[in-house]
Coordinates of C-alpha atoms and ligand atoms in Angstrom, one line a residue:
M1 CA -243.2 28.9 238.1
K2 CA -241.3 26.5 240.3
P3 CA -238.6 27.6 242.8
F4 CA -235.0 27.4 241.7
I5 CA -231.5 27.7 242.9
Y6 CA -228.9 30.0 241.2
N7 CA -225.3 29.2 242.1
I8 CA -222.5 29.8 239.7
P9 CA -219.4 30.4 241.7
V10 CA -216.8 30.6 238.9
K11 CA -214.4 33.6 239.0
V12 CA -213.9 34.9 235.5
Y13 CA -211.0 37.0 234.3
F14 CA -212.3 38.3 231.0
G15 CA -210.2 40.1 228.4
E16 CA -206.6 40.9 227.5
G17 CA -203.7 40.9 229.9
Q18 CA -205.5 38.9 232.6
L19 CA -203.0 36.0 232.6
S20 CA -200.8 38.0 235.0
N21 CA -203.3 36.8 237.7
L22 CA -202.7 33.1 236.9
G23 CA -199.8 32.4 239.2
R24 CA -201.6 34.0 242.2
E25 CA -204.8 32.2 241.5
L26 CA -203.0 28.8 241.1
S27 CA -201.0 29.4 244.3
K28 CA -204.1 29.5 246.3
Y29 CA -204.5 25.7 245.7
G30 CA -201.0 24.4 246.2
K31 CA -197.6 24.0 244.6
K32 CA -198.0 21.2 242.0
V33 CA -199.9 22.0 238.9
L34 CA -201.0 19.5 236.2
L35 CA -201.2 21.5 232.9
T36 CA -203.6 19.7 230.4
Y37 CA -204.0 20.6 226.8
G38 CA -205.0 19.2 223.3
G39 CA -203.1 18.5 220.1
G40 CA -200.9 21.5 220.1
S41 CA -202.9 24.6 219.1
I42 CA -201.8 26.3 222.3
K43 CA -198.2 26.0 221.3
K44 CA -198.8 27.4 217.9
I45 CA -200.5 30.6 219.3
G46 CA -197.8 31.1 221.9
L47 CA -200.1 30.6 224.8
Y48 CA -198.2 27.6 226.1
D49 CA -195.1 29.6 226.6
E50 CA -197.0 32.4 228.4
V51 CA -198.7 29.9 230.7
I52 CA -195.4 28.1 231.6
K53 CA -193.8 31.4 232.4
E54 CA -196.6 32.5 234.7
I55 CA -196.5 29.1 236.5
R56 CA -192.7 29.2 236.9
D57 CA -192.6 32.8 238.0
A58 CA -195.1 31.9 240.7
G59 CA -192.6 29.3 241.9
L60 CA -194.9 26.4 241.1
E61 CA -194.0 23.0 239.8
V62 CA -195.6 22.0 236.5
F63 CA -196.5 18.5 235.1
E64 CA -198.1 18.0 231.7
L65 CA -200.8 15.9 230.0
S66 CA -201.0 16.8 226.3
G67 CA -202.8 15.2 223.4
I68 CA -206.4 15.4 224.8
E69 CA -208.5 14.5 221.8
P70 CA -211.6 16.4 220.5
N71 CA -214.5 14.3 221.8
P72 CA -212.1 13.4 224.7
R73 CA -211.5 9.8 225.4
I74 CA -211.7 8.0 228.7
E75 CA -208.1 6.9 228.2
S76 CA -206.9 10.5 228.6
V77 CA -208.9 10.9 231.7
R78 CA -207.3 7.7 233.2
E79 CA -203.9 8.9 232.3
G80 CA -204.5 12.3 233.9
A81 CA -205.9 10.8 237.1
R82 CA -202.9 8.5 237.3
I83 CA -200.4 11.4 237.0
C84 CA -202.4 13.4 239.7
K85 CA -202.2 10.4 242.1
E86 CA -198.6 9.5 241.4
E87 CA -197.3 13.1 241.6
N88 CA -199.6 14.3 244.3
I89 CA -200.9 17.1 242.1
D90 CA -202.7 20.0 244.0
V91 CA -204.4 21.7 241.1
V92 CA -205.2 21.1 237.4
L93 CA -205.0 23.9 234.8
A94 CA -206.9 23.1 231.6
V95 CA -205.9 25.2 228.5
G96 CA -208.0 24.6 225.5
G97 CA -211.6 24.0 224.3
G98 CA -214.4 22.0 225.7
S99 CA -212.7 18.7 225.2
T100 CA -209.6 19.6 227.3
I101 CA -211.7 21.2 230.0
D102 CA -214.2 18.3 230.1
A103 CA -211.4 15.7 230.3
S104 CA -209.8 17.7 233.0
K105 CA -213.0 17.8 235.1
F106 CA -213.0 14.0 235.2
I107 CA -209.3 13.9 235.8
C108 CA -209.9 16.1 238.9
A109 CA -212.6 13.7 240.1
G110 CA -210.7 10.6 239.1
A111 CA -207.7 11.7 241.2
K112 CA -209.8 11.4 244.3
V113 CA -211.0 7.8 243.9
D114 CA -209.6 4.3 243.6
F115 CA -211.9 3.1 240.9
D116 CA -211.9 3.6 237.2
P117 CA -213.2 7.1 236.3
W118 CA -215.4 5.6 233.6
D119 CA -217.6 4.5 236.5
F120 CA -218.7 8.1 236.9
L121 CA -220.2 8.0 233.4
D122 CA -221.3 4.4 233.0
L123 CA -225.1 4.4 232.9
E124 CA -225.4 1.4 235.2
K125 CA -222.7 2.3 237.8
R126 CA -223.1 6.0 237.8
A127 CA -220.7 6.5 240.7
K128 CA -221.3 9.7 242.6
I129 CA -218.8 12.5 242.0
E130 CA -218.3 13.7 245.6
D131 CA -214.8 15.2 245.5
A132 CA -212.4 16.6 242.9
L133 CA -209.1 18.5 242.7
P134 CA -209.5 22.2 242.1
L135 CA -209.7 23.1 238.3
L136 CA -208.7 26.4 236.6
T137 CA -209.2 26.9 232.9
I138 CA -208.0 29.0 230.1
L139 CA -210.5 28.9 227.3
T140 CA -209.3 28.9 223.6
L141 CA -212.5 28.1 221.8
S142 CA -216.0 29.6 222.3
A143 CA -218.5 26.8 222.2
T144 CA -219.3 24.4 225.0
G145 CA -219.5 26.7 228.1
S146 CA -217.5 24.1 230.0
E147 CA -215.4 27.0 231.4
M148 CA -218.4 28.0 233.5
D149 CA -220.5 24.8 234.0
N150 CA -220.1 21.8 236.2
G151 CA -220.6 19.0 233.5
G152 CA -218.4 17.2 231.1
V153 CA -218.8 14.7 228.3
I154 CA -216.4 11.8 227.8
S155 CA -216.2 9.2 225.0
N156 CA -215.5 5.5 225.1
L157 CA -214.9 4.5 221.5
K158 CA -214.6 0.9 222.5
T159 CA -218.2 0.7 223.5
N160 CA -219.5 3.5 221.2
E161 CA -220.5 5.5 224.2
K162 CA -220.4 9.3 224.8
L163 CA -221.7 10.1 228.2
S164 CA -222.0 13.0 230.5
N165 CA -222.1 13.7 234.2
G166 CA -221.6 16.6 236.4
S167 CA -221.1 17.8 240.0
M168 CA -220.6 21.1 241.7
C169 CA -217.1 19.9 242.8
M170 CA -216.0 19.8 239.2
L171 CA -217.0 23.5 238.5
P172 CA -213.9 25.5 237.6
K173 CA -212.7 27.7 240.4
V174 CA -211.3 30.3 238.0
S175 CA -211.6 30.7 234.2
F176 CA -209.5 33.0 232.0
L177 CA -211.5 34.2 229.0
D178 CA -209.3 36.2 226.6
P179 CA -211.1 36.5 223.2
K180 CA -207.6 36.9 221.5
N181 CA -206.9 33.3 222.4
T182 CA -209.7 32.3 219.9
Y183 CA -208.3 34.3 217.0
S184 CA -206.7 31.2 215.6
V185 CA -209.8 29.0 215.7
S186 CA -210.5 27.8 212.2
E187 CA -213.6 28.9 210.2
Y188 CA -215.1 25.5 210.6
Q189 CA -214.5 25.2 214.4
T190 CA -215.9 28.8 214.8
A191 CA -219.0 27.7 212.9
C192 CA -219.4 24.5 214.9
G193 CA -218.8 26.3 218.2
S194 CA -221.4 28.9 217.3
A195 CA -223.9 26.2 216.4
D196 CA -223.2 24.6 219.7
I197 CA -223.8 27.8 221.6
L198 CA -227.1 28.4 219.8
S199 CA -228.2 24.9 220.5
H200 CA -227.6 25.3 224.2
I201 CA -230.0 28.2 224.2
L202 CA -232.5 26.6 221.9
E203 CA -232.6 23.4 224.2
V204 CA -233.7 25.6 227.1
Y205 CA -235.8 28.2 225.1
F206 CA -238.0 25.5 223.5
T207 CA -239.9 24.4 226.6
T208 CA -243.5 24.2 227.4
E209 CA -243.0 25.2 231.0
N210 CA -244.0 28.7 232.1
D211 CA -241.0 30.6 233.4
L212 CA -239.6 34.1 233.6
F213 CA -240.3 36.4 230.6
M214 CA -237.0 38.0 231.6
L215 CA -235.1 34.8 230.8
D216 CA -236.8 34.4 227.4
C217 CA -235.6 38.0 226.6
V218 CA -232.1 37.2 227.7
M219 CA -232.1 34.0 225.6
E220 CA -233.3 35.9 222.5
G221 CA -230.5 38.4 223.0
L222 CA -227.9 35.7 223.3
M223 CA -229.2 34.0 220.2
K224 CA -229.1 37.3 218.3
T225 CA -225.6 37.8 219.4
V226 CA -224.5 34.5 218.0
I227 CA -226.4 35.1 214.7
K228 CA -224.8 38.5 214.4
Y229 CA -221.2 37.8 215.4
A230 CA -220.4 34.2 214.2
P231 CA -220.3 35.1 210.5
I232 CA -218.1 38.2 211.4
A233 CA -215.7 36.0 213.3
M234 CA -215.5 33.5 210.4
K235 CA -214.8 36.2 207.9
D236 CA -212.5 38.3 210.1
P237 CA -211.0 35.9 212.7
T238 CA -209.1 38.7 214.6
N239 CA -212.2 40.8 215.1
Y240 CA -212.1 41.4 218.9
E241 CA -215.7 42.5 219.2
A242 CA -217.0 39.4 217.5
R243 CA -214.7 37.0 219.4
A244 CA -215.5 38.7 222.7
N245 CA -219.3 38.5 222.1
L246 CA -219.1 34.8 221.1
M247 CA -216.9 34.0 224.1
W248 CA -219.1 35.6 226.8
T249 CA -222.2 34.2 225.1
S250 CA -220.8 30.7 225.2
S251 CA -220.4 30.9 229.0
W252 CA -223.8 32.3 229.7
A253 CA -225.6 29.9 227.3
I254 CA -225.0 27.0 229.6
N255 CA -223.9 28.1 233.0
G256 CA -227.4 27.5 234.4
F257 CA -228.6 31.1 234.5
I258 CA -231.0 30.9 231.6
N259 CA -232.6 27.7 233.1
G260 CA -234.5 29.5 235.8
S261 CA -237.0 26.9 237.1
K262 CA -237.2 24.9 233.8
S263 CA -236.5 21.2 234.0
T264 CA -237.4 20.0 230.5
A265 CA -234.9 17.5 229.2
W266 CA -232.6 18.5 226.3
S267 CA -233.3 16.7 223.0
C268 CA -230.8 17.5 220.3
H269 CA -227.8 16.9 222.6
P270 CA -228.5 13.3 223.5
M271 CA -229.3 12.6 219.8
E272 CA -226.1 14.3 218.8
H273 CA -223.9 12.5 221.3
E274 CA -224.8 9.3 219.7
L275 CA -223.6 10.6 216.3
S276 CA -220.3 11.6 217.9
A277 CA -220.1 8.3 219.8
F278 CA -220.5 6.2 216.7
Y279 CA -218.9 8.4 214.1
D280 CA -216.6 10.8 216.0
I281 CA -218.0 13.8 214.3
T282 CA -217.7 17.4 215.6
H283 CA -220.4 18.1 218.2
G284 CA -221.6 21.4 216.9
H285 CA -221.9 20.2 213.3
G286 CA -224.0 17.3 214.4
L287 CA -226.3 19.7 216.3
A288 CA -226.6 22.0 213.3
I289 CA -227.8 19.1 211.2
L290 CA -230.3 17.9 213.8
T291 CA -231.8 21.1 215.2
P292 CA -233.9 22.4 212.3
R293 CA -235.3 18.8 211.7
W294 CA -236.0 18.4 215.3
M295 CA -237.9 21.7 215.3
Q296 CA -239.9 20.7 212.3
Y297 CA -240.7 17.3 213.8
C298 CA -241.9 18.7 217.1
L299 CA -244.1 21.5 215.7
N300 CA -247.8 21.1 216.6
D301 CA -250.8 23.3 217.4
E302 CA -250.1 23.4 221.1
N303 CA -246.5 24.5 220.9
I304 CA -246.5 26.7 217.8
Y305 CA -246.6 29.8 219.9
K306 CA -243.0 29.2 220.9
Y307 CA -241.9 29.1 217.3
V308 CA -243.8 32.3 216.6
Q309 CA -242.1 34.0 219.5
F310 CA -238.7 32.7 218.3
G311 CA -239.3 33.7 214.7
V312 CA -240.6 37.2 215.5
N313 CA -238.2 38.1 218.3
V314 CA -235.0 36.5 217.0
F315 CA -235.3 36.6 213.2
G316 CA -237.6 39.6 212.9
I317 CA -240.3 37.8 210.9
D318 CA -243.4 39.8 210.2
K319 CA -245.8 39.1 213.1
N320 CA -248.9 39.7 210.9
L321 CA -248.3 36.4 209.0
S322 CA -250.2 33.4 210.2
D323 CA -248.7 31.4 213.0
R324 CA -248.0 28.5 210.7
E325 CA -246.2 30.7 208.2
I326 CA -244.1 32.3 210.9
A327 CA -243.1 28.9 212.4
E328 CA -242.1 27.5 209.0
K329 CA -240.2 30.7 208.1
A330 CA -238.4 30.5 211.5
I331 CA -237.1 27.0 210.8
E332 CA -236.1 28.2 207.3
K333 CA -234.2 31.2 208.7
L334 CA -232.4 29.0 211.2
S335 CA -231.4 26.6 208.5
E336 CA -230.2 29.4 206.3
F337 CA -228.1 30.6 209.2
L338 CA -226.6 27.2 209.9
F339 CA -226.0 26.0 206.4
N340 CA -225.4 29.3 204.4
D341 CA -224.0 31.8 206.9
L342 CA -222.0 29.2 208.9
K343 CA -221.3 27.2 205.8
L344 CA -221.9 23.9 207.6
Q345 CA -222.9 20.9 205.4
S346 CA -226.5 20.1 206.0
T347 CA -227.0 16.4 206.0
L348 CA -225.8 13.3 207.7
K349 CA -224.7 11.9 204.4
D350 CA -222.4 14.9 204.0
V351 CA -220.6 13.7 207.2
N352 CA -220.5 10.1 206.0
I353 CA -223.3 8.8 208.3
N354 CA -225.9 6.4 206.8
D355 CA -228.9 4.7 208.4
E356 CA -227.2 1.5 209.5
N357 CA -227.0 2.4 213.2
F358 CA -230.1 4.6 213.5
A359 CA -232.1 2.1 215.5
I360 CA -229.4 1.4 218.1
M361 CA -228.4 5.1 218.3
A362 CA -232.1 6.1 218.8
K363 CA -232.4 3.7 221.6
K364 CA -229.2 4.8 223.3
A365 CA -230.1 8.4 223.0
C366 CA -232.8 7.8 225.6
K367 CA -230.0 6.9 228.1
G368 CA -231.7 3.8 229.5
K369 CA -235.1 5.4 229.7
E370 CA -238.2 4.8 227.5
S371 CA -238.0 8.2 225.8
I372 CA -236.6 11.7 226.0
K373 CA -239.1 13.9 227.9
G374 CA -238.1 17.1 226.1
F375 CA -240.0 19.9 224.4
R376 CA -241.9 17.1 222.8
E377 CA -241.6 13.6 224.2
L378 CA -239.4 11.6 221.8
T379 CA -239.5 7.8 221.7
P380 CA -236.8 5.8 219.9
E381 CA -239.1 5.6 216.9
D382 CA -239.4 9.4 216.9
I383 CA -235.6 9.8 217.2
E384 CA -235.1 7.4 214.3
N385 CA -237.5 9.5 212.2
I386 CA -235.6 12.7 213.0
Y387 CA -232.3 11.0 212.1
R388 CA -233.9 9.9 208.8
M389 CA -235.0 13.5 208.1
C390 CA -231.3 14.5 208.4
L391 CA -230.1 12.0 205.7
Ligands
LIG401 O1 -206.5 20.0 220.4 P1 -206.0 21.3 219.9 O2 -204.7 21.3 219.2 O3 -206.1 22.4 221.0 O4 -207.1 21.7 218.7 C1 -208.5 21.9 219.0 C2 -209.3 20.8 218.4 O5 -208.7 20.3 217.3 C3 -208.9 23.1 218.2 N1 -208.7 24.4 218.9 C4 -209.1 24.7 220.2 N2 -208.7 26.0 220.4 C5 -208.1 26.5 219.3 C6 -208.1 25.4 218.4 N3 -207.5 25.6 217.2 C7 -206.9 26.8 216.9 N4 -206.9 27.8 217.8 C8 -207.4 27.7 219.0 N5 -207.4 28.7 219.8 O6 -210.3 23.0 218.0 C9 -210.6 21.6 217.9 C10 -211.8 21.3 218.7 O7 -211.6 21.5 220.1 P2 -212.6 20.9 221.2 O8 -212.1 21.2 222.5 O9 -212.9 19.5 220.9 O10 -213.9 21.7 220.8 P3 -215.1 22.2 221.7 O11 -214.8 23.3 222.6 O12 -216.2 22.4 220.7 O13 -215.5 20.9 222.6 C11 -216.2 19.8 222.2 C12 -216.4 18.8 223.3 O14 -217.2 19.4 224.4 C13 -218.4 18.6 224.6 C14 -218.7 18.0 223.2 O15 -219.6 16.9 223.2 C15 -217.3 17.7 222.7 O16 -216.9 16.4 223.3 N6 -219.4 19.4 225.2 C16 -219.3 19.8 226.5 C17 -220.2 20.4 227.2 C18 -220.0 20.9 228.6 N7 -219.0 20.6 229.3 O17 -220.9 21.4 229.2 C19 -221.5 20.8 226.6 C20 -221.5 20.7 225.2 O18 -222.9 20.5 224.8 C21 -220.7 19.6 224.6 O19 -221.4 18.3 224.6
LIG402 ZN1 -223.4 21.3 223.1

């Protein structure tokens, strides 16, 4: 096991009634607040009014950037950075899902530089993110974990690129996690968000590196939590216990804790980001389609033990079956969960994706490298094969 650093300094207010702390927390960073949000769901659920009241009661001045898109666009980031510079904004408050929070992270960084914020993401320029305005978040959708991690993903539809970058200076200072704010999330977005959470864990769990047994147990617990509670939240959207479990799992799935010393590259995420970049599909749905096929494609005699561990510990498959049977059953169970319990359509054709861009997407998924050095090394040819398995 290699040495590792654990450093997740995000202050989390979890549960109901915590918004009364918002004004005080914002005030620590200054007087001028840029409030960022998406297409209006926060107005429908009354959260917008509550937030505005807290900000005004604290004597702060509020500016707004609304309309941040799902799969947030670089144009929104540019606009936010422009407002921050022109109005001398002190602190950004993102209210929404991963898209609003991700865009806000790059707005915070973009506010500190004179160049185009796309340069932070562009694979050739890859400008260093060295400084950013402080960011606070109020999460309204359990999925990406952006509320507690330091990365973000931004799309440039003009160039069919969806790229990520991260920096400790973009980590939210404070995040407010009230499960009630997710009651209004649709059945479909709940399913997609849950598939995303599960994928964040699977990307780390499926590794060939030896690491802490303790972390494998934590990951198995997190996965069981998603499998237990996502169908409940879909059926009964105001079930507090289900929403609370999904919310806290979303944060812990990707905040760095479960990584330990592992450095294996993620596989399904870069493959999915190309689907979103070319076809603007919902991230979690793309992951759901890809993940079981990726698992099937990667399975071999050397790594089968991981599938067995997963099948037995997460899905309770009989450990007396042969390793091959357990592995196959584990993939089957995962597919059943994603496509039956979460009711997500199971093929790329279902989301109107055909094979015309597979070759270019497979190459781009390697992000300028020869291959993805993940659980199993994937060349562009392998990635194309996996895309084909999803048709
Ligand atoms: O825009 P509004 O009106 O708010 O509606 C949103 C949007 O249409 C809606 N929604 C959010 N909260 C709601 C709600 N509707 C009703 N009630 C609520 N309480 O849901 C839709 C999707 O929102 P979005 O923010 O796009 O979803 P999500 O949180 O899944 O974020 C997805 C984005 O995050 C990136 C994805 O690639 C994608 O661009 N990711 C970010 C990561 C990170 N920062 O670490 C990691 C992830 O792997 C992921 O790549
Ligand atoms: Zn994800």
